[in-house]
PDB file of N, CA, C and O and ligand atoms in Angstrom:
ATOM      1  N   MET C   1     -93.216  -8.270  95.265  1.00  0.00           N
ATOM      2  CA  MET C   1     -92.290  -8.817  94.542  1.00  0.00           C
ATOM      3  C   MET C   1     -92.681  -8.460  93.028  1.00  0.00           C
ATOM      4  O   MET C   1     -93.663  -8.461  92.417  1.00  0.00           O
ATOM      5  N   TYR C   2     -91.455  -7.895  92.157  1.00  0.00           N
ATOM      6  CA  TYR C   2     -91.807  -7.642  90.874  1.00  0.00           C
ATOM      7  C   TYR C   2     -91.763  -8.883  90.026  1.00  0.00           C
ATOM      8  O   TYR C   2     -90.830  -9.623  90.289  1.00  0.00           O
ATOM      9  N   VAL C   3     -92.631  -9.102  89.170  1.00  0.00           N
ATOM     10  CA  VAL C   3     -92.663 -10.040  88.408  1.00  0.00           C
ATOM     11  C   VAL C   3     -92.086  -9.779  87.163  1.00  0.00           C
ATOM     12  O   VAL C   3     -91.319 -10.547  86.419  1.00  0.00           O
ATOM     13  N   CYS C   4     -92.490  -8.749  86.638  1.00  0.00           N
ATOM     14  CA  CYS C   4     -92.030  -8.126  85.319  1.00  0.00           C
ATOM     15  C   CYS C   4     -91.483  -6.874  85.456  1.00  0.00           C
ATOM     16  O   CYS C   4     -91.994  -5.865  85.939  1.00  0.00           O
ATOM     17  N   LEU C   5     -90.017  -7.002  85.331  1.00  0.00           N
ATOM     18  CA  LEU C   5     -89.168  -5.711  85.654  1.00  0.00           C
ATOM     19  C   LEU C   5     -89.308  -4.711  84.473  1.00  0.00           C
ATOM     20  O   LEU C   5     -89.381  -3.449  84.708  1.00  0.00           O
ATOM     21  N   CYS C   6     -89.522  -5.206  83.275  1.00  0.00           N
ATOM     22  CA  CYS C   6     -89.606  -4.133  82.235  1.00  0.00           C
ATOM     23  C   CYS C   6     -90.854  -3.209  82.295  1.00  0.00           C
ATOM     24  O   CYS C   6     -90.855  -2.157  81.966  1.00  0.00           O
ATOM     25  N   ASN C   7     -91.964  -3.811  82.767  1.00  0.00           N
ATOM     26  CA  ASN C   7     -93.104  -3.052  83.127  1.00  0.00           C
ATOM     27  C   ASN C   7     -93.364  -2.682  84.443  1.00  0.00           C
ATOM     28  O   ASN C   7     -94.594  -2.140  84.711  1.00  0.00           O
ATOM     29  N   ALA C   8     -92.703  -3.158  85.355  1.00  0.00           N
ATOM     30  CA  ALA C   8     -92.857  -2.883  86.789  1.00  0.00           C
ATOM     31  C   ALA C   8     -94.002  -3.176  87.326  1.00  0.00           C
ATOM     32  O   ALA C   8     -95.060  -2.642  87.869  1.00  0.00           O
ATOM     33  N   VAL C   9     -94.428  -4.450  86.912  1.00  0.00           N
ATOM     34  CA  VAL C   9     -95.551  -5.391  87.444  1.00  0.00           C
ATOM     35  C   VAL C   9     -95.364  -6.268  88.402  1.00  0.00           C
ATOM     36  O   VAL C   9     -94.475  -7.207  88.466  1.00  0.00           O
ATOM     37  N   THR C  10     -96.021  -6.135  89.575  1.00  0.00           N
ATOM     38  CA  THR C  10     -95.864  -6.980  90.762  1.00  0.00           C
ATOM     39  C   THR C  10     -96.843  -8.144  90.709  1.00  0.00           C
ATOM     40  O   THR C  10     -97.846  -8.157  90.101  1.00  0.00           O
ATOM     41  N   ASP C  11     -96.540  -9.144  91.493  1.00  0.00           N
ATOM     42  CA  ASP C  11     -97.362 -10.333  91.807  1.00  0.00           C
ATOM     43  C   ASP C  11     -98.816  -9.784  92.305  1.00  0.00           C
ATOM     44  O   ASP C  11     -99.643 -10.368  91.987  1.00  0.00           O
ATOM     45  N   LYS C  12     -98.726  -8.822  93.086  1.00  0.00           N
ATOM     46  CA  LYS C  12     -99.909  -8.156  93.736  1.00  0.00           C
ATOM     47  C   LYS C  12    -100.879  -7.606  92.503  1.00  0.00           C
ATOM     48  O   LYS C  12    -102.181  -7.927  92.552  1.00  0.00           O
ATOM     49  N   ALA C  13    -100.275  -7.031  91.608  1.00  0.00           N
ATOM     50  CA  ALA C  13    -101.083  -6.630  90.372  1.00  0.00           C
ATOM     51  C   ALA C  13    -101.780  -7.540  89.621  1.00  0.00           C
ATOM     52  O   ALA C  13    -102.717  -7.539  89.022  1.00  0.00           O
ATOM     53  N   ILE C  14    -100.997  -8.855  89.376  1.00  0.00           N
ATOM     54  CA  ILE C  14    -101.251  -9.902  88.665  1.00  0.00           C
ATOM     55  C   ILE C  14    -102.550 -10.478  89.373  1.00  0.00           C
ATOM     56  O   ILE C  14    -103.545 -10.738  88.940  1.00  0.00           O
ATOM     57  N   ARG C  15    -102.433 -10.482  90.598  1.00  0.00           N
ATOM     58  CA  ARG C  15    -103.599 -11.095  91.675  1.00  0.00           C
ATOM     59  C   ARG C  15    -104.725 -10.460  91.301  1.00  0.00           C
ATOM     60  O   ARG C  15    -105.951 -10.875  91.409  1.00  0.00           O
ATOM     61  N   LYS C  16    -104.643  -9.081  91.512  1.00  0.00           N
ATOM     62  CA  LYS C  16    -105.626  -8.184  91.331  1.00  0.00           C
ATOM     63  C   LYS C  16    -106.412  -8.270  90.155  1.00  0.00           C
ATOM     64  O   LYS C  16    -107.693  -8.404  89.909  1.00  0.00           O
ATOM     65  N   ALA C  17    -105.588  -8.183  88.828  1.00  0.00           N
ATOM     66  CA  ALA C  17    -106.093  -8.513  87.511  1.00  0.00           C
ATOM     67  C   ALA C  17    -106.773  -9.858  87.568  1.00  0.00           C
ATOM     68  O   ALA C  17    -108.060  -9.865  86.896  1.00  0.00           O
ATOM     69  N   ALA C  18    -106.331 -10.910  88.101  1.00  0.00           N
ATOM     70  CA  ALA C  18    -107.051 -12.241  88.177  1.00  0.00           C
ATOM     71  C   ALA C  18    -108.266 -12.111  88.710  1.00  0.00           C
ATOM     72  O   ALA C  18    -109.268 -12.720  88.351  1.00  0.00           O
ATOM     73  N   ALA C  19    -108.312 -11.580  89.917  1.00  0.00           N
ATOM     74  CA  ALA C  19    -109.664 -11.230  90.605  1.00  0.00           C
ATOM     75  C   ALA C  19    -110.538 -10.574  89.842  1.00  0.00           C
ATOM     76  O   ALA C  19    -111.809 -10.821  89.994  1.00  0.00           O
ATOM     77  N   SER C  20    -110.242  -9.589  88.817  1.00  0.00           N
ATOM     78  CA  SER C  20    -111.099  -8.798  88.195  1.00  0.00           C
ATOM     79  C   SER C  20    -111.224  -9.487  86.719  1.00  0.00           C
ATOM     80  O   SER C  20    -111.843  -8.854  85.910  1.00  0.00           O
ATOM     81  N   GLY C  21    -110.850 -10.828  86.576  1.00  0.00           N
ATOM     82  CA  GLY C  21    -111.424 -11.416  85.412  1.00  0.00           C
ATOM     83  C   GLY C  21    -110.420 -11.858  84.364  1.00  0.00           C
ATOM     84  O   GLY C  21    -110.608 -12.388  83.370  1.00  0.00           O
ATOM     85  N   CYS C  22    -109.121 -11.441  84.705  1.00  0.00           N
ATOM     86  CA  CYS C  22    -107.958 -11.944  83.704  1.00  0.00           C
ATOM     87  C   CYS C  22    -107.610 -13.328  84.005  1.00  0.00           C
ATOM     88  O   CYS C  22    -106.981 -13.701  85.043  1.00  0.00           O
ATOM     89  N   HIS C  23    -107.811 -14.044  82.979  1.00  0.00           N
ATOM     90  CA  HIS C  23    -107.619 -15.475  83.149  1.00  0.00           C
ATOM     91  C   HIS C  23    -106.679 -16.237  82.201  1.00  0.00           C
ATOM     92  O   HIS C  23    -106.378 -17.523  82.058  1.00  0.00           O
ATOM     93  N   SER C  24    -105.685 -15.364  81.470  1.00  0.00           N
ATOM     94  CA  SER C  24    -104.768 -15.934  80.519  1.00  0.00           C
ATOM     95  C   SER C  24    -103.807 -14.995  80.547  1.00  0.00           C
ATOM     96  O   SER C  24    -103.836 -13.906  80.723  1.00  0.00           O
ATOM     97  N   LEU C  25    -102.494 -15.423  80.063  1.00  0.00           N
ATOM     98  CA  LEU C  25    -101.572 -14.471  79.769  1.00  0.00           C
ATOM     99  C   LEU C  25    -101.739 -13.512  78.955  1.00  0.00           C
ATOM    100  O   LEU C  25    -101.359 -12.401  79.152  1.00  0.00           O
ATOM    101  N   ALA C  26    -102.446 -13.707  77.649  1.00  0.00           N
ATOM    102  CA  ALA C  26    -102.692 -12.917  76.812  1.00  0.00           C
ATOM    103  C   ALA C  26    -103.536 -11.691  77.358  1.00  0.00           C
ATOM    104  O   ALA C  26    -103.259 -10.479  77.168  1.00  0.00           O
ATOM    105  N   GLN C  27    -104.477 -11.993  78.319  1.00  0.00           N
ATOM    106  CA  GLN C  27    -105.238 -10.962  78.883  1.00  0.00           C
ATOM    107  C   GLN C  27    -104.359 -10.188  79.984  1.00  0.00           C
ATOM    108  O   GLN C  27    -104.679  -9.016  79.909  1.00  0.00           O
ATOM    109  N   LEU C  28    -103.550 -10.727  80.575  1.00  0.00           N
ATOM    110  CA  LEU C  28    -102.766 -10.059  81.414  1.00  0.00           C
ATOM    111  C   LEU C  28    -101.806  -9.008  80.819  1.00  0.00           C
ATOM    112  O   LEU C  28    -101.542  -7.808  81.162  1.00  0.00           O
ATOM    113  N   ARG C  29    -101.567  -9.473  79.518  1.00  0.00           N
ATOM    114  CA  ARG C  29    -100.525  -8.725  78.762  1.00  0.00           C
ATOM    115  C   ARG C  29    -101.314  -7.343  78.171  1.00  0.00           C
ATOM    116  O   ARG C  29    -100.802  -6.299  78.309  1.00  0.00           O
ATOM    117  N   CYS C  30    -102.435  -7.569  77.894  1.00  0.00           N
ATOM    118  CA  CYS C  30    -103.530  -6.476  77.400  1.00  0.00           C
ATOM    119  C   CYS C  30    -103.735  -5.536  78.713  1.00  0.00           C
ATOM    120  O   CYS C  30    -103.563  -4.333  78.601  1.00  0.00           O
ATOM    121  N   GLU C  31    -104.130  -6.088  79.914  1.00  0.00           N
ATOM    122  CA  GLU C  31    -104.270  -5.252  80.987  1.00  0.00           C
ATOM    123  C   GLU C  31    -103.013  -4.545  81.486  1.00  0.00           C
ATOM    124  O   GLU C  31    -103.017  -3.511  81.917  1.00  0.00           O
ATOM    125  N   LEU C  32    -101.955  -5.401  81.837  1.00  0.00           N
ATOM    126  CA  LEU C  32    -100.797  -4.789  82.546  1.00  0.00           C
ATOM    127  C   LEU C  32     -99.568  -4.697  81.669  1.00  0.00           C
ATOM    128  O   LEU C  32     -98.546  -4.083  82.164  1.00  0.00           O
ATOM    129  N   GLY C  33     -99.334  -5.114  80.557  1.00  0.00           N
ATOM    130  CA  GLY C  33     -98.401  -5.059  79.796  1.00  0.00           C
ATOM    131  C   GLY C  33     -97.348  -6.215  80.041  1.00  0.00           C
ATOM    132  O   GLY C  33     -96.121  -6.095  79.501  1.00  0.00           O
ATOM    133  N   VAL C  34     -97.710  -7.193  80.958  1.00  0.00           N
ATOM    134  CA  VAL C  34     -96.727  -8.276  81.245  1.00  0.00           C
ATOM    135  C   VAL C  34     -96.276  -8.949  80.107  1.00  0.00           C
ATOM    136  O   VAL C  34     -97.054  -9.313  79.073  1.00  0.00           O
ATOM    137  N   ALA C  35     -95.037  -9.123  80.171  1.00  0.00           N
ATOM    138  CA  ALA C  35     -94.292  -9.851  78.916  1.00  0.00           C
ATOM    139  C   ALA C  35     -94.431  -9.390  77.673  1.00  0.00           C
ATOM    140  O   ALA C  35     -94.658 -10.201  76.570  1.00  0.00           O
ATOM    141  N   SER C  36     -94.710  -8.109  77.521  1.00  0.00           N
ATOM    142  CA  SER C  36     -94.665  -7.524  76.161  1.00  0.00           C
ATOM    143  C   SER C  36     -93.304  -6.930  75.798  1.00  0.00           C
ATOM    144  O   SER C  36     -93.310  -6.436  74.606  1.00  0.00           O
ATOM    145  N   GLN C  37     -92.247  -7.100  76.589  1.00  0.00           N
ATOM    146  CA  GLN C  37     -90.977  -6.601  75.944  1.00  0.00           C
ATOM    147  C   GLN C  37     -90.016  -7.728  76.093  1.00  0.00           C
ATOM    148  O   GLN C  37     -90.059  -8.467  74.880  1.00  0.00           O
ATOM    149  N   CYS C  38     -89.384  -8.110  77.047  1.00  0.00           N
ATOM    150  CA  CYS C  38     -88.286  -8.986  76.886  1.00  0.00           C
ATOM    151  C   CYS C  38     -88.930 -10.365  76.989  1.00  0.00           C
ATOM    152  O   CYS C  38     -88.292 -11.378  76.648  1.00  0.00           O
ATOM    153  N   GLY C  39     -89.941 -10.609  77.787  1.00  0.00           N
ATOM    154  CA  GLY C  39     -90.788 -11.883  77.731  1.00  0.00           C
ATOM    155  C   GLY C  39     -90.138 -12.876  78.814  1.00  0.00           C
ATOM    156  O   GLY C  39     -90.651 -13.915  78.900  1.00  0.00           O
ATOM    157  N   LYS C  40     -89.174 -12.518  79.672  1.00  0.00           N
ATOM    158  CA  LYS C  40     -88.610 -13.266  80.703  1.00  0.00           C
ATOM    159  C   LYS C  40     -89.522 -13.626  81.729  1.00  0.00           C
ATOM    160  O   LYS C  40     -89.479 -14.489  82.476  1.00  0.00           O
ATOM    161  N   CYS C  41     -90.438 -12.690  81.955  1.00  0.00           N
ATOM    162  CA  CYS C  41     -91.331 -12.705  83.076  1.00  0.00           C
ATOM    163  C   CYS C  41     -92.595 -13.659  82.902  1.00  0.00           C
ATOM    164  O   CYS C  41     -93.352 -14.046  83.727  1.00  0.00           O
ATOM    165  N   ALA C  42     -92.793 -14.201  81.535  1.00  0.00           N
ATOM    166  CA  ALA C  42     -93.932 -14.843  81.159  1.00  0.00           C
ATOM    167  C   ALA C  42     -94.146 -16.112  81.996  1.00  0.00           C
ATOM    168  O   ALA C  42     -95.298 -16.338  82.545  1.00  0.00           O
ATOM    169  N   ARG C  43     -93.076 -16.826  82.352  1.00  0.00           N
ATOM    170  CA  ARG C  43     -93.292 -18.123  83.113  1.00  0.00           C
ATOM    171  C   ARG C  43     -93.808 -17.889  84.489  1.00  0.00           C
ATOM    172  O   ARG C  43     -94.639 -18.389  84.989  1.00  0.00           O
ATOM    173  N   GLN C  44     -93.028 -16.751  85.030  1.00  0.00           N
ATOM    174  CA  GLN C  44     -93.399 -16.490  86.421  1.00  0.00           C
ATOM    175  C   GLN C  44     -94.764 -15.911  86.523  1.00  0.00           C
ATOM    176  O   GLN C  44     -95.600 -16.202  87.267  1.00  0.00           O
ATOM    177  N   ALA C  45     -95.184 -14.981  85.526  1.00  0.00           N
ATOM    178  CA  ALA C  45     -96.350 -14.373  85.468  1.00  0.00           C
ATOM    179  C   ALA C  45     -97.489 -15.350  85.331  1.00  0.00           C
ATOM    180  O   ALA C  45     -98.603 -15.327  86.216  1.00  0.00           O
ATOM    181  N   LYS C  46     -97.288 -16.523  84.484  1.00  0.00           N
ATOM    182  CA  LYS C  46     -98.356 -17.473  84.402  1.00  0.00           C
ATOM    183  C   LYS C  46     -98.516 -18.307  85.590  1.00  0.00           C
ATOM    184  O   LYS C  46     -99.549 -18.669  86.134  1.00  0.00           O
ATOM    185  N   ALA C  47     -97.394 -18.470  86.393  1.00  0.00           N
ATOM    186  CA  ALA C  47     -97.253 -19.353  87.516  1.00  0.00           C
ATOM    187  C   ALA C  47     -98.193 -18.391  88.619  1.00  0.00           C
ATOM    188  O   ALA C  47     -99.061 -19.089  89.220  1.00  0.00           O
ATOM    189  N   VAL C  48     -97.971 -17.136  88.588  1.00  0.00           N
ATOM    190  CA  VAL C  48     -98.747 -16.309  89.889  1.00  0.00           C
ATOM    191  C   VAL C  48    -100.264 -16.343  89.413  1.00  0.00           C
ATOM    192  O   VAL C  48    -101.006 -16.541  90.123  1.00  0.00           O
ATOM    193  N   LEU C  49    -100.532 -16.268  88.070  1.00  0.00           N
ATOM    194  CA  LEU C  49    -101.841 -16.252  87.710  1.00  0.00           C
ATOM    195  C   LEU C  49    -102.553 -17.647  87.902  1.00  0.00           C
ATOM    196  O   LEU C  49    -103.681 -17.532  88.404  1.00  0.00           O
ATOM    197  N   ASN C  50    -101.917 -18.590  87.697  1.00  0.00           N
ATOM    198  CA  ASN C  50    -102.417 -20.060  87.780  1.00  0.00           C
ATOM    199  C   ASN C  50    -102.743 -20.225  89.428  1.00  0.00           C
ATOM    200  O   ASN C  50    -103.760 -20.609  89.698  1.00  0.00           O
ATOM    201  N   GLU C  51    -101.800 -19.761  90.194  1.00  0.00           N
ATOM    202  CA  GLU C  51    -102.026 -19.791  91.614  1.00  0.00           C
ATOM    203  C   GLU C  51    -103.196 -19.025  91.979  1.00  0.00           C
ATOM    204  O   GLU C  51    -103.994 -19.475  92.780  1.00  0.00           O
ATOM    205  N   ALA C  52    -103.323 -17.759  91.524  1.00  0.00           N
ATOM    206  CA  ALA C  52    -104.372 -16.893  91.800  1.00  0.00           C
ATOM    207  C   ALA C  52    -105.648 -17.387  91.476  1.00  0.00           C
ATOM    208  O   ALA C  52    -106.599 -17.361  92.236  1.00  0.00           O
ATOM    209  N   THR C  53    -105.617 -17.997  90.351  1.00  0.00           N
ATOM    210  CA  THR C  53    -107.065 -18.467  89.764  1.00  0.00           C
ATOM    211  C   THR C  53    -107.437 -19.744  90.302  1.00  0.00           C
ATOM    212  O   THR C  53    -108.691 -20.001  90.638  1.00  0.00           O
ATOM    213  N   THR C  54    -106.594 -20.654  91.012  1.00  0.00           N
ATOM    214  CA  THR C  54    -106.971 -21.893  91.674  1.00  0.00           C
ATOM    215  C   THR C  54    -107.189 -21.549  93.144  1.00  0.00           C
ATOM    216  O   THR C  54    -108.058 -22.347  93.505  1.00  0.00           O
ATOM    217  N   GLN C  55    -106.748 -20.641  93.546  1.00  0.00           N
ATOM    218  CA  GLN C  55    -107.100 -20.066  95.064  1.00  0.00           C
ATOM    219  C   GLN C  55    -108.493 -19.491  94.952  1.00  0.00           C
ATOM    220  O   GLN C  55    -109.039 -19.548  96.114  1.00  0.00           O
ATOM    221  N   ALA C  56    -108.864 -18.809  93.923  1.00  0.00           N
ATOM    222  CA  ALA C  56    -110.126 -18.053  93.868  1.00  0.00           C
ATOM    223  C   ALA C  56    -111.354 -18.723  93.944  1.00  0.00           C
ATOM    224  O   ALA C  56    -111.324 -20.076  93.800  1.00  0.00           O
TER     225      ALA C  56
HETATM  226 FE1  FES I 101     -91.680  -8.738  81.492  1.00  0.00          FE
HETATM  227 FE2  FES I 101     -89.330  -8.017  80.528  1.00  0.00          FE
HETATM  228  S1  FES I 101     -89.601  -8.619  82.424  1.00  0.00           S
HETATM  229  S2  FES I 101     -91.205  -8.234  79.714  1.00  0.00           S
END
């Protein structure tokens, strides 16, 4: 599923980034470009990140 349409970032990509040490939205933005354009995905991206980091 795409989380960020502007940058074509999937939930899978976010989980992968979380597994390799990305633990904040700012870090995700640096790594994947999430929420760097329209910003609509920020909430969803954070939710996926939280889920991934609490499951790890
Ligand atoms: Fe992510 Fe627009 S959908 S910045």
